[in-house]
Short mmCIF file of C-alpha atoms in Angstrom, two decimals:
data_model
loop_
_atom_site.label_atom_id
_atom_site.label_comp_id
_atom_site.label_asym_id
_atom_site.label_seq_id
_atom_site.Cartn_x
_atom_site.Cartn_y
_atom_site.Cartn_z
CA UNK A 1 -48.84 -54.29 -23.87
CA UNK A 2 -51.85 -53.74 -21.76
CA UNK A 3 -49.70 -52.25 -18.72
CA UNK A 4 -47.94 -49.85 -21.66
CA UNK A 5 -50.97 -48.57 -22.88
CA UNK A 6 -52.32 -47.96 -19.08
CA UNK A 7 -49.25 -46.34 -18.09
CA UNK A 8 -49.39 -44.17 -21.45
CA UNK A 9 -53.37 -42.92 -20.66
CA UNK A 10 -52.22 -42.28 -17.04
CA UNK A 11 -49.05 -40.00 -18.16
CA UNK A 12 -51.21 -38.62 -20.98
CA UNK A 13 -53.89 -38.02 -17.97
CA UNK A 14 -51.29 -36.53 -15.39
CA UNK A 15 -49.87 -34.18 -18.43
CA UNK A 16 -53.34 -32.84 -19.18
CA UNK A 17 -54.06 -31.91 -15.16
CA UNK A 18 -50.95 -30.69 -15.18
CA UNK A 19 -51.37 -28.08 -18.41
CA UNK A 20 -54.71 -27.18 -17.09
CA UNK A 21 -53.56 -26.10 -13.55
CA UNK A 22 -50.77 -24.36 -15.47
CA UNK A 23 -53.04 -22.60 -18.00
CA UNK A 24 -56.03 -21.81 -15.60
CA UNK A 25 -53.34 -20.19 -13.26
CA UNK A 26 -51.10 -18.37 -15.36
CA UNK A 27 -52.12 -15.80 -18.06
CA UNK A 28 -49.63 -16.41 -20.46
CA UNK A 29 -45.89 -15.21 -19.75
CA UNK A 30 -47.92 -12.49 -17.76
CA UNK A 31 -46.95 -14.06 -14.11
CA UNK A 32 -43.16 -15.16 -14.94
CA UNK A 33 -41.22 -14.95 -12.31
CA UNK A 34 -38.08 -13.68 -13.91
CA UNK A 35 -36.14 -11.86 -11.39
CA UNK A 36 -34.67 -15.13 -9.71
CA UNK A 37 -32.27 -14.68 -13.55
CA UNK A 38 -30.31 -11.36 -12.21
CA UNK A 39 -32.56 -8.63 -14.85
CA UNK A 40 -34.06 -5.78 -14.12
CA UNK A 41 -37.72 -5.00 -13.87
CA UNK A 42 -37.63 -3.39 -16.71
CA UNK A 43 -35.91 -5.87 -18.89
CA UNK A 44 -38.33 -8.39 -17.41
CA UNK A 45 -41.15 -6.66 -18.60
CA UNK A 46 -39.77 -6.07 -22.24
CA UNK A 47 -39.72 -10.00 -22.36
CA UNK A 48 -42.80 -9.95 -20.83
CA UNK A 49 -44.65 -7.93 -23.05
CA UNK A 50 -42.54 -9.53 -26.51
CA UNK A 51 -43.66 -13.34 -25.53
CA UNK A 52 -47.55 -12.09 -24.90
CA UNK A 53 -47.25 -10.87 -28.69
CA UNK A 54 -45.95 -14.28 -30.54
CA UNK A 55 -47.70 -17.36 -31.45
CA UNK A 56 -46.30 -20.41 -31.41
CA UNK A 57 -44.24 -20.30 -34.48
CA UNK A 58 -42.69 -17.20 -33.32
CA UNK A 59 -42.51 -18.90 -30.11
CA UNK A 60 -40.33 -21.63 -31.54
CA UNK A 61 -38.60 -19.35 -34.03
CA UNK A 62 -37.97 -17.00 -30.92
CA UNK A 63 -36.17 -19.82 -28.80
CA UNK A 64 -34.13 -21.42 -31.72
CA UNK A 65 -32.85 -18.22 -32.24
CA UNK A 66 -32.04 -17.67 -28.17
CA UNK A 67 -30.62 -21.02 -28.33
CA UNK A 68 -28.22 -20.55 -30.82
CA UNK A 69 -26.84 -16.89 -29.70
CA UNK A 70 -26.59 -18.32 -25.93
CA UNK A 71 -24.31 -21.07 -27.72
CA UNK A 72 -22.29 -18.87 -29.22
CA UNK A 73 -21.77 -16.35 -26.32
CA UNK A 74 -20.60 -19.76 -24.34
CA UNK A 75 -18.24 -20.36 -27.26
CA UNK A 76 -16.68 -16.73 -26.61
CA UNK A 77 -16.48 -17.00 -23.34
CA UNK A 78 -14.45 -20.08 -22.66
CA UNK A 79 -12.22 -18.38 -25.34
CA UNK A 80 -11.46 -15.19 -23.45
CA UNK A 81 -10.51 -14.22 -19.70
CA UNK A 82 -11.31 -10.01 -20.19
CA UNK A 83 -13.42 -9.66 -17.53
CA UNK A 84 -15.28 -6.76 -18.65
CA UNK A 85 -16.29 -8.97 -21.95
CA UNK A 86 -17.31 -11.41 -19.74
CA UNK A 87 -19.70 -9.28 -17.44
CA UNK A 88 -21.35 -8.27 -20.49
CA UNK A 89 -21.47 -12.29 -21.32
CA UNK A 90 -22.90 -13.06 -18.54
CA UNK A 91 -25.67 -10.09 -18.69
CA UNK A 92 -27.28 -11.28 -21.82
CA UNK A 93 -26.97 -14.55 -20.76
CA UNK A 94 -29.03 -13.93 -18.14
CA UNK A 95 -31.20 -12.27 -20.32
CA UNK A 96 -31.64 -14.95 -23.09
CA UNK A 97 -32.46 -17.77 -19.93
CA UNK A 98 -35.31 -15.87 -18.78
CA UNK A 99 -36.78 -14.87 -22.12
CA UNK A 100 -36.05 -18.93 -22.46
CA UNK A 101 -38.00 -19.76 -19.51
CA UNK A 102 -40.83 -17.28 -20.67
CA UNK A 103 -41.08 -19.01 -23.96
CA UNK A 104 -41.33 -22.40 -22.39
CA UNK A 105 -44.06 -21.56 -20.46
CA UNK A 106 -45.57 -19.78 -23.01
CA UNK A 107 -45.25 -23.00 -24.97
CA UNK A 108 -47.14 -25.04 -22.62
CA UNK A 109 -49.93 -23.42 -21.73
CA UNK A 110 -50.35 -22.59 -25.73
CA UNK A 111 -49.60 -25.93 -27.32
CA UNK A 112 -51.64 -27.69 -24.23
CA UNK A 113 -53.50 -30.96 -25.11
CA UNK A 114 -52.05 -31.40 -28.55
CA UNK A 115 -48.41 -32.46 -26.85
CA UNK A 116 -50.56 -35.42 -25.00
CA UNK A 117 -50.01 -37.10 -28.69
CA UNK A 118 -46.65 -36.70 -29.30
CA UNK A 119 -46.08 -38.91 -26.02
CA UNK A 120 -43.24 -41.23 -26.02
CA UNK A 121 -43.32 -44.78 -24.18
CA UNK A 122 -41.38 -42.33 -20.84
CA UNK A 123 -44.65 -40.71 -21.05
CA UNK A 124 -43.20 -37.14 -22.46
CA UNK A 125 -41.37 -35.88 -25.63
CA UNK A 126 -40.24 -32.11 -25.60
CA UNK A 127 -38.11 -29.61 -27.33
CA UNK A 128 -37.32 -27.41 -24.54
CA UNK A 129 -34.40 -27.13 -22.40
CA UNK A 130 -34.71 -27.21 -18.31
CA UNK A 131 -34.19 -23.58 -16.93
CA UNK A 132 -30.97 -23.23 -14.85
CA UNK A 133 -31.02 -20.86 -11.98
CA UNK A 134 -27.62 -20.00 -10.45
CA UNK A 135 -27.28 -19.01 -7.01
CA UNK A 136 -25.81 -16.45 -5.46
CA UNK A 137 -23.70 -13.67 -7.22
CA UNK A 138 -22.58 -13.78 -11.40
CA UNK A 139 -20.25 -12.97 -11.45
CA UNK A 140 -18.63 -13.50 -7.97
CA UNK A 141 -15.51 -12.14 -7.01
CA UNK A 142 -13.08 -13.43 -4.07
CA UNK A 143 -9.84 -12.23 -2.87
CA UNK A 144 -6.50 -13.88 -3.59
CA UNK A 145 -5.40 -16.44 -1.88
CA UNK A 146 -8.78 -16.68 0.47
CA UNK A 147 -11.06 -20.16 -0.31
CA UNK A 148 -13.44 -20.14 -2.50
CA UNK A 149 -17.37 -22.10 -2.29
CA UNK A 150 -19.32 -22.53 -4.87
CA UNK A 151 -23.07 -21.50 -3.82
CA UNK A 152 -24.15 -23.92 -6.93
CA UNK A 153 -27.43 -23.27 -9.38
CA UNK A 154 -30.63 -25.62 -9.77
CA UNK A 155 -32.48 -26.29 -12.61
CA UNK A 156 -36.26 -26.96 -13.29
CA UNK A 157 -37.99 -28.57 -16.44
CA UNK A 158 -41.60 -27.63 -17.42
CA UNK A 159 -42.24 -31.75 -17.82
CA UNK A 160 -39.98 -33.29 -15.47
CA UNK A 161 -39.68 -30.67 -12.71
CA UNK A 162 -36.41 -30.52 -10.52
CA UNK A 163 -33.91 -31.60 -12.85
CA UNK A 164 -30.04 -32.16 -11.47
CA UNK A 165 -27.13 -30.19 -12.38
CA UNK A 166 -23.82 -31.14 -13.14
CA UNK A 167 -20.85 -28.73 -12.79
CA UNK A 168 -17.63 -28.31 -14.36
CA UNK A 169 -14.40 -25.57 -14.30
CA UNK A 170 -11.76 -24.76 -11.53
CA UNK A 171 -11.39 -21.60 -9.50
CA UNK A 172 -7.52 -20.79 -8.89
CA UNK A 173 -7.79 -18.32 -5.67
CA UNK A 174 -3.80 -18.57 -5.97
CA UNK A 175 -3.69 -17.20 -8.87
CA UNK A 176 -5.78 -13.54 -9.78
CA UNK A 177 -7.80 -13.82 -13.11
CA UNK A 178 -11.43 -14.65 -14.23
CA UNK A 179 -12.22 -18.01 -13.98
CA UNK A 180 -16.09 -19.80 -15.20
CA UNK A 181 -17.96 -21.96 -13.55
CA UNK A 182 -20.63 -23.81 -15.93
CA UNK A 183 -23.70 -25.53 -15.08
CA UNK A 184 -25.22 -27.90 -16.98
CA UNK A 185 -28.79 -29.45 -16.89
CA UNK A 186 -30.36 -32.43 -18.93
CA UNK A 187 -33.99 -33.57 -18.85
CA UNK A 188 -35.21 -37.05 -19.42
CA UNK A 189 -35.68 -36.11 -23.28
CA UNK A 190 -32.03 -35.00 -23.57
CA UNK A 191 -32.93 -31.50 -23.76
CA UNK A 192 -29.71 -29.80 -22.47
CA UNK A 193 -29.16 -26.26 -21.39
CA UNK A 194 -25.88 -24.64 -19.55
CA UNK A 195 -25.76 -21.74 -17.74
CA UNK A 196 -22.22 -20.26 -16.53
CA UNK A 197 -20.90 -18.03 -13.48
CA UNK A 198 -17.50 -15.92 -13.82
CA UNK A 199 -15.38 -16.32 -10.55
CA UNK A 200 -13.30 -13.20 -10.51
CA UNK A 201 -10.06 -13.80 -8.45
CA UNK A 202 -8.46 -10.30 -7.35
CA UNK A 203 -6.13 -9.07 -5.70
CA UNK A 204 -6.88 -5.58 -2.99
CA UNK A 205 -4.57 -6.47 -0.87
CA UNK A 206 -1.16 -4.30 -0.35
CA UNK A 207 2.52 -6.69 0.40
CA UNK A 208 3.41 -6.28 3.86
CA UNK A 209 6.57 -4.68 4.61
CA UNK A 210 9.07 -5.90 7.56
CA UNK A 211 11.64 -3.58 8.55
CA UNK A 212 15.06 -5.30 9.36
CA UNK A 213 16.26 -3.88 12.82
CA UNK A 214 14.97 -1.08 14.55
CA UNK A 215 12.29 1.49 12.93
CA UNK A 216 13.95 4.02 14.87
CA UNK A 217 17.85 3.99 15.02
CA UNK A 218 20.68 6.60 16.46
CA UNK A 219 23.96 7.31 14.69
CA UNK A 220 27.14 9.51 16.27
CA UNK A 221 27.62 12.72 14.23
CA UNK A 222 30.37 11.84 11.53
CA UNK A 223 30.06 8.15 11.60
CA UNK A 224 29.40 5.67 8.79
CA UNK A 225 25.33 4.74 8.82
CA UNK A 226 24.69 1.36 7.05
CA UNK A 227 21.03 0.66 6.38
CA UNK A 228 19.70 -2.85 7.42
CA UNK A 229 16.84 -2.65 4.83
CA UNK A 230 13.45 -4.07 4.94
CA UNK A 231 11.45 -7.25 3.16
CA UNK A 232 8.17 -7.54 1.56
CA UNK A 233 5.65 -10.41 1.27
CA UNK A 234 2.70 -10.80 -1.02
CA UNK A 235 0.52 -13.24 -2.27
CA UNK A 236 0.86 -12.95 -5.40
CA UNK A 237 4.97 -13.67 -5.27
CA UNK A 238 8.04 -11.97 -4.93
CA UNK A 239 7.95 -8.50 -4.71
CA UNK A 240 11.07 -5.72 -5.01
CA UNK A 241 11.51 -2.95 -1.81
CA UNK A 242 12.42 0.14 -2.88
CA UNK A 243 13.82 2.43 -0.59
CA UNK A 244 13.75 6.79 -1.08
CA UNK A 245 15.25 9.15 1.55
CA UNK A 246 19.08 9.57 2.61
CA UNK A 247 20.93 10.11 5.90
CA UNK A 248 23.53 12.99 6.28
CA UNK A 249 25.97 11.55 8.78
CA UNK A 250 28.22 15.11 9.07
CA UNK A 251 24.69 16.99 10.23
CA UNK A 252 22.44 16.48 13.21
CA UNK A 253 19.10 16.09 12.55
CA UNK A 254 16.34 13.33 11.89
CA UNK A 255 16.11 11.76 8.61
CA UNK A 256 13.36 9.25 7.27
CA UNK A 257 13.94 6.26 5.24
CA UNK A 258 10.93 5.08 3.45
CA UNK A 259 10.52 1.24 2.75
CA UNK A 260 7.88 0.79 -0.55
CA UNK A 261 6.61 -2.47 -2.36
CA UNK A 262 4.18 -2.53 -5.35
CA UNK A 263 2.71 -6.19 -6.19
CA UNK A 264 1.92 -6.86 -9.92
CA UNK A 265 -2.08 -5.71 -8.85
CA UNK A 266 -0.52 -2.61 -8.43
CA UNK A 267 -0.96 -2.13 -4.49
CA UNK A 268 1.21 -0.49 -2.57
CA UNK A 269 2.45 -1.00 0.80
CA UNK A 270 4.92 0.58 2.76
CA UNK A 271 7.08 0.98 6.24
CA UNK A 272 9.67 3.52 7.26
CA UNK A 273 12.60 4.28 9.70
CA UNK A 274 13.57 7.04 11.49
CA UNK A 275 17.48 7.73 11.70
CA UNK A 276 18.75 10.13 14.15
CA UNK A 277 22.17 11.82 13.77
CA UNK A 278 23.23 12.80 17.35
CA UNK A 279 26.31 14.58 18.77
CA UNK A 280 27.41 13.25 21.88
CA UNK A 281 31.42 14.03 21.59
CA UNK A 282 33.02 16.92 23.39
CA UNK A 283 35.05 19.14 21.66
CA UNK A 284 39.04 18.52 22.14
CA UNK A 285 41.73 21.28 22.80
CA UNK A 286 44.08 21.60 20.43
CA UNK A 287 46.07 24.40 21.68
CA UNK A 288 48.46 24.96 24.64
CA UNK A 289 47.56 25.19 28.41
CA UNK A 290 50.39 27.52 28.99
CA UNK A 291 50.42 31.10 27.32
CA UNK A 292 53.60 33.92 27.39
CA UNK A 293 52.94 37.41 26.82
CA UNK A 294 54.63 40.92 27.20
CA UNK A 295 54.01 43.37 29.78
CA UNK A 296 52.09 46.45 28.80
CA UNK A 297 49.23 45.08 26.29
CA UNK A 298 46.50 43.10 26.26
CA UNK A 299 47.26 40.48 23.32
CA UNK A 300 47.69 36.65 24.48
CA UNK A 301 46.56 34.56 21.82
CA UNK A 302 44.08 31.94 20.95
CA UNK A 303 42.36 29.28 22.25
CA UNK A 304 41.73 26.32 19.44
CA UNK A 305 39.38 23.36 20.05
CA UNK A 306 38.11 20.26 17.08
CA UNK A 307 34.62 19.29 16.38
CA UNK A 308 32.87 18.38 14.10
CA UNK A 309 30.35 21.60 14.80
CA UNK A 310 31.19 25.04 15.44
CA UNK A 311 32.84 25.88 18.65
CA UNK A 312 32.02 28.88 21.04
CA UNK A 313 34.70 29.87 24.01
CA UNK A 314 33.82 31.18 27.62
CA UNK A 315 36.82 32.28 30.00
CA UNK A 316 36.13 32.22 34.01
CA UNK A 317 37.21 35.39 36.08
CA UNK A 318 37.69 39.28 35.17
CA UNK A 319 41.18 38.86 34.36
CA UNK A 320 40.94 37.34 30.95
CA UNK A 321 38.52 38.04 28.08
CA UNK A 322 38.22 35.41 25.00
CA UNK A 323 36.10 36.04 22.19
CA UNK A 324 33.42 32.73 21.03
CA UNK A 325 35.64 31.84 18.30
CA UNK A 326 38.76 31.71 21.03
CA UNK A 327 40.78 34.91 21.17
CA UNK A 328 42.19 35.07 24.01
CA UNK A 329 43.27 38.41 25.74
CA UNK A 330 43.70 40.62 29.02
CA UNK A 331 41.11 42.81 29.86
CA UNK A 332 43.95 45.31 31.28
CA UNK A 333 47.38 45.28 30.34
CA UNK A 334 49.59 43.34 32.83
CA UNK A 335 52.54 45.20 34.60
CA UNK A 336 55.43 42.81 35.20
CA UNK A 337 56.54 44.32 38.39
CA UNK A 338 53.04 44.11 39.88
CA UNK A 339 52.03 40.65 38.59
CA UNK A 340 53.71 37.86 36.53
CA UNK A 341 51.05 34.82 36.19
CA UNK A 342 47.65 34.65 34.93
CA UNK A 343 45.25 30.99 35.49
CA UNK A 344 41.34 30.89 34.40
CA UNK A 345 39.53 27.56 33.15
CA UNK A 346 38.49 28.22 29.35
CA UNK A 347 35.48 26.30 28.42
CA UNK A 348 34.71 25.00 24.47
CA UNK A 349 31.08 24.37 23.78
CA UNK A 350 29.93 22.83 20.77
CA UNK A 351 26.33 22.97 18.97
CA UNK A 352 24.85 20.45 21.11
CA UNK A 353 25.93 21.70 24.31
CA UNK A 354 28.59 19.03 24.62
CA UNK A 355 31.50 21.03 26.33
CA UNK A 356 34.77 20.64 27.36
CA UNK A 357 37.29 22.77 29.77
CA UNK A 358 40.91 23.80 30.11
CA UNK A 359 43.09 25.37 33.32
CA UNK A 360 45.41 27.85 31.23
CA UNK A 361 48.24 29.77 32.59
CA UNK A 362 49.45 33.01 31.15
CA UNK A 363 53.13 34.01 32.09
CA UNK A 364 53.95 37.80 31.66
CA UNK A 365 57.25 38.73 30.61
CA UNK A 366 59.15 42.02 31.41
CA UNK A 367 59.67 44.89 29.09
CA UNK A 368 63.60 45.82 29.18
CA UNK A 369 62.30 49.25 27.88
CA UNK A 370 60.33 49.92 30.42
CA UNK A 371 63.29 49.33 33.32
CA UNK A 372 64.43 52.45 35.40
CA UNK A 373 67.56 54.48 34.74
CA UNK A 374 69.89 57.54 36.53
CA UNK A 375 73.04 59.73 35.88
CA UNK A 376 75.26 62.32 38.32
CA UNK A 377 77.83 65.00 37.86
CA UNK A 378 80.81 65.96 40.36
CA UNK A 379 83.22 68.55 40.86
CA UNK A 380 86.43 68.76 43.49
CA UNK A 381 89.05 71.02 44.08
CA UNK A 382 92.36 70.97 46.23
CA UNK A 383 95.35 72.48 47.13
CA UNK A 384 98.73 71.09 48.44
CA UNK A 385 102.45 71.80 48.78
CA UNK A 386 104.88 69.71 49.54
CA UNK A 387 104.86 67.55 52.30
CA UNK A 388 102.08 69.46 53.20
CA UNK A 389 98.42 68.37 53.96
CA UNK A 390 95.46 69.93 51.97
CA UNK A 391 91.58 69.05 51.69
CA UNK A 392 89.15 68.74 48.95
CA UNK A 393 85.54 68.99 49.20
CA UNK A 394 82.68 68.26 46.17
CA UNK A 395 79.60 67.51 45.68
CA UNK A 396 77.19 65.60 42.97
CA UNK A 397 73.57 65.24 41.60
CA UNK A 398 72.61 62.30 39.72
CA UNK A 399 68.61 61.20 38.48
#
């Protein structure tokens, strides 16, 4: 009983150093170091000033009170996952641990000597809670699907000193939401006080899109142009590709296909492909190398070509003319006596300079009205008797 009683005076003798060291140092919540509970200055002062003006019974009033809302602000939110209800949680909470710690201080260096008789046989007996600092960022935030640490909190009791901390709740960085954390911290007196840290999982990150095939691709004028499509990956899950923009086979040009994904965080990523309609096919003849046409005027005929663009026509030599859409002609009418066959090399061109070339032959024909023609008179006269002889003479024009 002896060794009790010792160990009670030595405790009651360590408690009353300590309160004297804290009350000869500290002017009363004047020197609280508050800012290590995420406040501002000026919120820091406000408690400041509003502990300096209670006495103990408003002390003790003060920090039922905080006790009780901080309870039922953890209540609300375990109950929700908004996160901008829980920022504002997590603000006051803040706020009601360091008024907390202000008032416990407070307590101590007020109360002083008369808690030496309310000693226990563990040498202490107490109403107030440790103070919980958490470390690091509340709330925090990490991306989806990165790993996530938790930097922890400590706590410290105004009797015991460093006082452990347990901690409970999951962070999910699969899976984007708001997620708490929550300390908690009991002194030898069972004097227990939480403190909690939302983990905001989110997602910034856009899907990636994978073009299938080539991003740039060339089609033949008037072919069929199948798209090969693209795929998406995010992770947050599946995720749709939409694809915008066409491709007009029948005209040459460039054309863009755009590749988009949206994940369910609403960021967008995209890809494209470039399609290029090209005409590499000559144009083909359609008409006859071989032309007939009547002396005396310049008409022949004309010259047809297919393409899938617009065909122009060039004729070599002096002889021939042919207009760009392929009338073909003499530049001076042909005389069939003079000359009866034509030959020149017509070329077709199409839009893209693709070009193809013919040997033609144009055969003139005579014009039976055009022929030469003559006629001739004649007159004679004679004489004769008989058995006789005679003689006759004449003569005759003709054109």
């Amino acid at each position: 009983m002896g060794i009790v009683n010792s160990t009670q005076a030595f405790m009651k003798n360590l408690l009353v150093y300590t309160i004297f060291v804290i009350f000869t140092s500290t002017t009363i919540a004047e020197t609280t170091d508050l800012s290590a509970y995420s406040i501002t200055n000026a919120q820091a002062n406000e408690i400041t000033v509003r502990v300096n003006q209670m006495g103990v019974d408003e002390l003790r009033s003060r920090k039922a009170y905080l006790e009780n809302e901080a309870q039922r602000l953890e209540e609300t939110k375990e109950s929700t996952q908004n996160p901008s209800a829980n920022k504002s949680i997590t603000e006051r909470l803040a706020e009601i641990n360091a008024e907390l710690s202000a008032i416990q201080k407070a307590l101590v260096a007020i109360v002083g000597a008369g808690a030496i008789s309310a000693l226990t046989s563990d040498g202490y007996n107490d109403e107030i809670p440790p103070v919980i600092t958490i470390n690091g960022d509340n709330p925090a935030t990490v991306e989806l699907g990165s790993t996530y640490s938790d930097a922890g909190a400590t706590a410290s009791d105004a009797f015991h000193g460093s006082t452990a901390v347990s901690t409970s709740g999951v962070v999910d960085t699969g899976t984007v939401g708001s997620y708490t954390i929550t300390y908690i911290a009991t002194d030898k007196d069972n004097n227990t006080s939480t403190a909690t840290r939302t983990v905001n999982v989110v997602d910034t990150t856009a899907p990636v899109v994978t073009v299938t095939g080539d991003t740039s691709v060339t089609v033949e004028l008037g072919s069929t142009y199948s798209d090969a499509g693209a795929t998406a990956a995010d992770l947050s899950g599946d995720v749709t590709v939409v694809t915008t923009g066409t491709v007009d086979t029948n005209t040459v040009g460039s054309y863009t296909l755009t590749y988009t994904a949206t994940d369910a965080s609403g960021n967008v990523g995209t890809e494209s492909r470039t399609v290029n309609v090209v005409d590499t096919t000559a144009p083909v003849f359609t008409s006859s190398a071989t032309f007939s046409a009547e002396e005396n005027q310049t008409a022949i005929g004309n010259v047809t070509a297919f393409d899938l663009a617009e065909v122009t026509f060039t004729v070599s030599g002096n002889e021939l003319a042919i207009t760009s859409s392929g009338v073909l002609s003499f530049v001076t009418a042909p005389d069939y006596e003079t000359k009866t066959e034509y030959t020149a090399t017509v070329t077709a061109s199409d839009a893209s300079s693709n070009s193809a070339t013919q040997e033609i032959t144009v055969n003139v024909t005579n014009d039976p009205d055009d022929d030469d023609t003559g006629t001739g008179t004649g007159t004679g006269t004679g004489t004769g008797t008989g058995t006789g002889t005679g003689t006759g003479t004449g003569t005759g024009t003709g054109t």
